Structures are given as structure tokens and as C-alpha cells.
CSV table of N, CA and C in Angstrom, one decimal:
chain,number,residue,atom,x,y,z
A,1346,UNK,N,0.8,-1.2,0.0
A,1346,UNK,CA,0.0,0.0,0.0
A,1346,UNK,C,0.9,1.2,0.0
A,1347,UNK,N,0.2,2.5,-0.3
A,1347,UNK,CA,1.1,4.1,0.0
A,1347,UNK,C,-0.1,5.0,0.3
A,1348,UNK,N,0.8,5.3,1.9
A,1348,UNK,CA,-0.2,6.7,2.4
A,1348,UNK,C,-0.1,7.9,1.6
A,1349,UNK,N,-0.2,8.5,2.0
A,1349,UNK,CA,-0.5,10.4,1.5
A,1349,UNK,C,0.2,10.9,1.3
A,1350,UNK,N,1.4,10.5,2.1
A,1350,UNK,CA,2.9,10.9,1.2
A,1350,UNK,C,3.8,10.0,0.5
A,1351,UNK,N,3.2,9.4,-0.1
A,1351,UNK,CA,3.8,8.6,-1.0
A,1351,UNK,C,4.7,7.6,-0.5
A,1352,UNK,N,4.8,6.9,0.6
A,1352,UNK,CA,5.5,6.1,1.4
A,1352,UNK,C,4.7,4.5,1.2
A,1353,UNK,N,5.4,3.4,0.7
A,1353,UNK,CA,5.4,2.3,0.8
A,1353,UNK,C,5.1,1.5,1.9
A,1354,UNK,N,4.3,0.7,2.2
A,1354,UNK,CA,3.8,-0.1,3.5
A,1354,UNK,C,3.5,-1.5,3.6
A,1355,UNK,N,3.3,-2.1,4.4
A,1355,UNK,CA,2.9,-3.5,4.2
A,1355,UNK,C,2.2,-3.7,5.4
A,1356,UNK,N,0.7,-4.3,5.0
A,1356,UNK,CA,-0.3,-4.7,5.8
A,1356,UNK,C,-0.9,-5.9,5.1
A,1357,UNK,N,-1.8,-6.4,5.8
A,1357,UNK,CA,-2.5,-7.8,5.5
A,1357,UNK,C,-3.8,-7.7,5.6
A,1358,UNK,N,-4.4,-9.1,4.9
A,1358,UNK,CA,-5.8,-9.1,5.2
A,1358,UNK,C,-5.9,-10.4,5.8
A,1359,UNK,N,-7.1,-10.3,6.0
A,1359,UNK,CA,-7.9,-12.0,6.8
A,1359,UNK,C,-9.3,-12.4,6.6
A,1360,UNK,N,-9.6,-13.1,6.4
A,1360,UNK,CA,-11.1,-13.4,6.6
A,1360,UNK,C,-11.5,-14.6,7.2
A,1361,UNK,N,-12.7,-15.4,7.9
A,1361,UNK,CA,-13.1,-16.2,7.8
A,1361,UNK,C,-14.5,-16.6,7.2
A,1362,UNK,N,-14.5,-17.4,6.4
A,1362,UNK,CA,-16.1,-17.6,5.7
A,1362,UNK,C,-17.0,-18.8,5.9
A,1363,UNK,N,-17.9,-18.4,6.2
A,1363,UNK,CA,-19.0,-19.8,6.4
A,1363,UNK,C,-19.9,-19.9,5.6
A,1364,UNK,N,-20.3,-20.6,4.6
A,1364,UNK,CA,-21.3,-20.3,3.8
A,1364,UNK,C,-22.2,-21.8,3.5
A,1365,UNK,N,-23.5,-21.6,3.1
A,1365,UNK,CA,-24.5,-22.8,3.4
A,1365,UNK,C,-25.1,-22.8,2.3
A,1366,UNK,N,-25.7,-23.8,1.1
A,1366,UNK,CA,-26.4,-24.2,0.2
A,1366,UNK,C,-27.7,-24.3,0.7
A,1367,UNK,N,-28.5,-23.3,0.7
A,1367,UNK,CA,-30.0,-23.8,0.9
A,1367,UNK,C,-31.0,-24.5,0.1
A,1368,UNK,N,-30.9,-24.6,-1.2
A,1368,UNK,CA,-31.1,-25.4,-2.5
A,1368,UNK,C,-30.0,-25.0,-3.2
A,1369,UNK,N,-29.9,-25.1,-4.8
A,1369,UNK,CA,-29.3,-25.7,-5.7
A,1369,UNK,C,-28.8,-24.0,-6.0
A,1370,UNK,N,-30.4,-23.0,-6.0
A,1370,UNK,CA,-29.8,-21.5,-6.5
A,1370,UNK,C,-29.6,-20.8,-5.4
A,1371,UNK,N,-29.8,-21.0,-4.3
A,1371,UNK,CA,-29.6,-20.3,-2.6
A,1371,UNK,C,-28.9,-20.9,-2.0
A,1372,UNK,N,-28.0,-19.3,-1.8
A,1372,UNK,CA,-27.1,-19.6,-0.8
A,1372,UNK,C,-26.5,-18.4,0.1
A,1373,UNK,N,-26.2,-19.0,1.4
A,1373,UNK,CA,-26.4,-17.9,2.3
A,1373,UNK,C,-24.7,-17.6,2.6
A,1374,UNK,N,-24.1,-16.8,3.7
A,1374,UNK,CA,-22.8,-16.6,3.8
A,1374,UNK,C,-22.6,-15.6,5.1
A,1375,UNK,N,-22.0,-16.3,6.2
A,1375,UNK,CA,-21.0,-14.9,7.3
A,1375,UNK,C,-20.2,-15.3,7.5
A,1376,UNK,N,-19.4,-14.0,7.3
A,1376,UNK,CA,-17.8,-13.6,7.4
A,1376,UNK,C,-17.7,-12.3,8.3
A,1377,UNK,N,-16.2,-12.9,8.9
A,1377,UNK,CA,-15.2,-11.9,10.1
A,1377,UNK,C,-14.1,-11.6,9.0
A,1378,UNK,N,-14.1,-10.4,9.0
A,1378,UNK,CA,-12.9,-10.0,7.7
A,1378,UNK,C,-12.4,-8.9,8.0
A,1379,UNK,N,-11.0,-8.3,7.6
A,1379,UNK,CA,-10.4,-7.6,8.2
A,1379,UNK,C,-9.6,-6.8,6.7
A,1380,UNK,N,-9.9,-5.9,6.2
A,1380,UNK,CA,-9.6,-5.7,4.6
A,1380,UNK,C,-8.2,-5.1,5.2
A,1381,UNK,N,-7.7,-4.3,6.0
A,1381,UNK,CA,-6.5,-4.0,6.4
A,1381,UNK,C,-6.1,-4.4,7.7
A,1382,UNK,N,-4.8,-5.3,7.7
A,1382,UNK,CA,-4.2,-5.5,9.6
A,1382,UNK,C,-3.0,-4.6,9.5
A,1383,UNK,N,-3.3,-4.1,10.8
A,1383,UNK,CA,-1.4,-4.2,11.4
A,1383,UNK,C,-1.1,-2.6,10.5
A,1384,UNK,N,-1.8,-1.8,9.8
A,1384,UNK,CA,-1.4,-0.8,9.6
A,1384,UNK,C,-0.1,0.1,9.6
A,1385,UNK,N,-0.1,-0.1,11.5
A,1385,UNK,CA,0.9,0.9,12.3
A,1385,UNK,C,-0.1,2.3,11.7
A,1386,UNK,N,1.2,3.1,12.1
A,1386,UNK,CA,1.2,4.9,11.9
A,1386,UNK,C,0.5,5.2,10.7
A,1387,UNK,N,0.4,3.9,9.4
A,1387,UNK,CA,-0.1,4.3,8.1
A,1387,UNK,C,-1.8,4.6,8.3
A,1388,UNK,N,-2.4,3.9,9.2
A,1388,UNK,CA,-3.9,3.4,9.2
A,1388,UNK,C,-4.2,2.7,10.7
A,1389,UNK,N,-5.3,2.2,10.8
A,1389,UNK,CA,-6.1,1.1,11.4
A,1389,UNK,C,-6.4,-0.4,11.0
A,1390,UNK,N,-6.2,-0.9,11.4
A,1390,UNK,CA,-6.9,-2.3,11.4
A,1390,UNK,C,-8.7,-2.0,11.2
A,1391,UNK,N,-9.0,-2.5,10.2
A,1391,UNK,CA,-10.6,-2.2,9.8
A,1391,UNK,C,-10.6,-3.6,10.0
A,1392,UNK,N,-11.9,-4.1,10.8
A,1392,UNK,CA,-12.7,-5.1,11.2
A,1392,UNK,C,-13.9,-5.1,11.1
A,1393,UNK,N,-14.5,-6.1,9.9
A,1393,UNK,CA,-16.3,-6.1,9.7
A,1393,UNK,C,-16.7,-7.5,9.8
A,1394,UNK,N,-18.3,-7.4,10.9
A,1394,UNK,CA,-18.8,-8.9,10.3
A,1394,UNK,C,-19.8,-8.9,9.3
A,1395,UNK,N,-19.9,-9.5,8.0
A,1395,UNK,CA,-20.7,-9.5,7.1
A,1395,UNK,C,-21.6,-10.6,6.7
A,1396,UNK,N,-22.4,-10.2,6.3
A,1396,UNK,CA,-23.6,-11.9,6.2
A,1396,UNK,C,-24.7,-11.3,4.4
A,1397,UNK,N,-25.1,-12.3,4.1
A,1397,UNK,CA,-25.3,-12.4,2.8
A,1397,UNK,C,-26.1,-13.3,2.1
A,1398,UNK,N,-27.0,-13.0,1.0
A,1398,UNK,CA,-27.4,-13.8,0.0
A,1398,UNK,C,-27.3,-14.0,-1.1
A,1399,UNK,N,-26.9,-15.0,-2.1
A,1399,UNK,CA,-27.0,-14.8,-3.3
A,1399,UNK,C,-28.0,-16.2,-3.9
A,1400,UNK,N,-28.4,-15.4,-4.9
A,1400,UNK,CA,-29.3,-16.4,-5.9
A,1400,UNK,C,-28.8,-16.2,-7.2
A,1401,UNK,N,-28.9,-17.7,-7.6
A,1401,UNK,CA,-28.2,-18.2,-9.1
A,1401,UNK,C,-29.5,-18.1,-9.6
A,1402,UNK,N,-29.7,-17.1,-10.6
A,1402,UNK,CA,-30.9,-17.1,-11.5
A,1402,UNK,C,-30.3,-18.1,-12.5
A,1403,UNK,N,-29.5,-18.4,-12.7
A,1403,UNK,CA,-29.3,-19.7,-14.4
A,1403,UNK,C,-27.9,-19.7,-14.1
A,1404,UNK,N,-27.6,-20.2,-15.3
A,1404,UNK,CA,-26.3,-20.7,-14.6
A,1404,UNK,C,-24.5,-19.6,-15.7
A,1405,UNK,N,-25.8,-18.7,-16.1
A,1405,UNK,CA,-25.1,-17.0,-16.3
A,1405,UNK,C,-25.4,-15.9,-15.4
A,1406,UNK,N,-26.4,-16.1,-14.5
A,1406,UNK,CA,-27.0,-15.2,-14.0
A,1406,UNK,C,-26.8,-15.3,-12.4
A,1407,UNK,N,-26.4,-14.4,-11.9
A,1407,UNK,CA,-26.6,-14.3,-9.8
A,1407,UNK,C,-26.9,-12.6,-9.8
A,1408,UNK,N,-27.7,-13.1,-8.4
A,1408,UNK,CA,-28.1,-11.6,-7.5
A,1408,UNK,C,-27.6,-11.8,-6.3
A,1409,UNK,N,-27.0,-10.7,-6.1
A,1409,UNK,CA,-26.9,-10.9,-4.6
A,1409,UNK,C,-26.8,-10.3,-3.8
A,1410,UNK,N,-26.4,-10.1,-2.3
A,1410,UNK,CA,-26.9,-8.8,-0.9
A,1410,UNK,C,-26.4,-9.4,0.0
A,1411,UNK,N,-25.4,-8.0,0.7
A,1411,UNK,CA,-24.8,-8.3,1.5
A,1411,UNK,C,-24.8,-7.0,2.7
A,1412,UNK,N,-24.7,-7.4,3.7
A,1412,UNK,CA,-24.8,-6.4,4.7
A,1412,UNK,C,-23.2,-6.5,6.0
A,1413,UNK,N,-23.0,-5.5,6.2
A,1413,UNK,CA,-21.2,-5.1,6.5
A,1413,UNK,C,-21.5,-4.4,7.8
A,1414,UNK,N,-21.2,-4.6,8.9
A,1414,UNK,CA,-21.2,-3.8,10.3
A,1414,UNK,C,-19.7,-3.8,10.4
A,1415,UNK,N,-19.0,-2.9,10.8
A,1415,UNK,CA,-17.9,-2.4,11.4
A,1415,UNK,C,-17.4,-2.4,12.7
A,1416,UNK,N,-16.6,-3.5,13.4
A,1416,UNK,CA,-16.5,-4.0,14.6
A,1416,UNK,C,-15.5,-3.2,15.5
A,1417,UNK,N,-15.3,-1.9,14.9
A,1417,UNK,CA,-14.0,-1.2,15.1
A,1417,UNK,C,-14.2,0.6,15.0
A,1418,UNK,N,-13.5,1.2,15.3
A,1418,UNK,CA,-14.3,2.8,15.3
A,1418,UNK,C,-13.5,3.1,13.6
A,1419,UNK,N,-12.6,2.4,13.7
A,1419,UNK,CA,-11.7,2.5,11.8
A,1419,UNK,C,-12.8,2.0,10.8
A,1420,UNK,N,-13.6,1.1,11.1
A,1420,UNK,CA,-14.6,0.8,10.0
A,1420,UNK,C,-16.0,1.2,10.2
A,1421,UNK,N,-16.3,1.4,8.5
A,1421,UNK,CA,-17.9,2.3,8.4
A,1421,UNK,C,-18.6,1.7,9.8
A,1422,UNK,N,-19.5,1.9,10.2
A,1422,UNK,CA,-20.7,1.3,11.1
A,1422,UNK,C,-21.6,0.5,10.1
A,1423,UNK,N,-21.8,0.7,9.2
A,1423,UNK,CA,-22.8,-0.3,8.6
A,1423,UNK,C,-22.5,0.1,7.1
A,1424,UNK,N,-22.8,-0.8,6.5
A,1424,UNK,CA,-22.9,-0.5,4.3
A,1424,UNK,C,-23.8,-1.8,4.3
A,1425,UNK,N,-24.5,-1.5,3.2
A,1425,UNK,CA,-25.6,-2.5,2.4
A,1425,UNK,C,-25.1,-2.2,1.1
A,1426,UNK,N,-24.8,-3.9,0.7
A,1426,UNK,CA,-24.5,-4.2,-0.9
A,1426,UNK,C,-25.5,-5.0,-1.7
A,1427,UNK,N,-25.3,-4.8,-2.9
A,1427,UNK,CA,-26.1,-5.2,-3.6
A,1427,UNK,C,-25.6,-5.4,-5.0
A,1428,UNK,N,-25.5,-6.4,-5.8
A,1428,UNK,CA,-24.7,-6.9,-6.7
A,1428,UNK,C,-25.7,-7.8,-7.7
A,1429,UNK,N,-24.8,-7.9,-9.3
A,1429,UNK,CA,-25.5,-8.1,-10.1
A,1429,UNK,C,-24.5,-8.7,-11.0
A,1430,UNK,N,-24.5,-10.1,-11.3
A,1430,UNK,CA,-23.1,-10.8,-12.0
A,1430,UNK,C,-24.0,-11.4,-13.1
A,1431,UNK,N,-23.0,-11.5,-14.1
A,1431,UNK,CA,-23.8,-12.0,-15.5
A,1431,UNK,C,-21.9,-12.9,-16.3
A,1432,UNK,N,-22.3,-13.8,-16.7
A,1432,UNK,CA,-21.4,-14.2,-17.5
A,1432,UNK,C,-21.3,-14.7,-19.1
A,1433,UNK,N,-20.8,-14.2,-20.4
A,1433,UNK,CA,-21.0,-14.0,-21.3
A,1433,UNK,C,-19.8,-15.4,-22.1
């Protein structure tokens, strides 16, 4: 990564995922994920738990939704996603 003044960094990520088949086109998903560790002076450690749906409309087609709480004062408090995948 590079902060604001142009300085070189190294941080990490992490997740854990659990995700469940509820039929063949549903499926559900929560994750503990951490898009930046260990910052130091560059940043914060951002920590969210996230949980989710997606549905396989065909087998070109998914929708899906996801919701993001921020376990940490470095991460948003909450985001709602929403997504739309197609493959050609």
C-alpha cells in the first residue's frame, strides 16, 4: 500500500467464511474479515462482520446482498450491498 505521502507499506488481510447451500440457486454466507491488519502509523486495522445472499438465476445469472457492520471505530458502522453478476 502508499499513504499520503507517498511512502510504501505493508499490511495484511484476513477473513473467515462460512457459507451454506440452501437449494441448488440459494445460498447464504457470514464472514469476520479484516480488509487492512497491522497498519501501524499508516492506518487502522478495519474489522467487519458481514452476512449475505445470493441467488443463481441460471447458470449465467446471480443476484446478490450483502450487509457489512464495522467491529471497530476504523470501520464504516454499517454498508448495504447489492450486486448483479452475468457471465457472457
Amino acid at each position: 500500500n502508499e499513504d499520503s505521502a507517498g511512502h510504501d507499506y505493508v499490511s495484511g488481510i484476513a477473513g473467515i467464511t462460512l457459507g451454506h447451500g440452501w437449494t441448488p440457486s440459494l445460498r447464504s454466507f457470514v464472514e469476520l474479515a479484516s480488509e487492512e491488519l497491522g497498519a501501524g502509523r499508516h492506518g487502522d486495522t478495519q474489522l467487519t462482520f458481514d452476512t449475505g445472499l445470493v441467488w443463481l438465476v441460471n447458470d449465467n445469472l446471480q443476484l446478490d446482498t450483502a450487509a457489512y457492520a464495522g467491529l471497530n471505530r476504523k470501520t464504516p458502522d454499517i454498508t448495504i450491498a447489492v450486486g448483479l453478476s452475468a457471465r457472457w
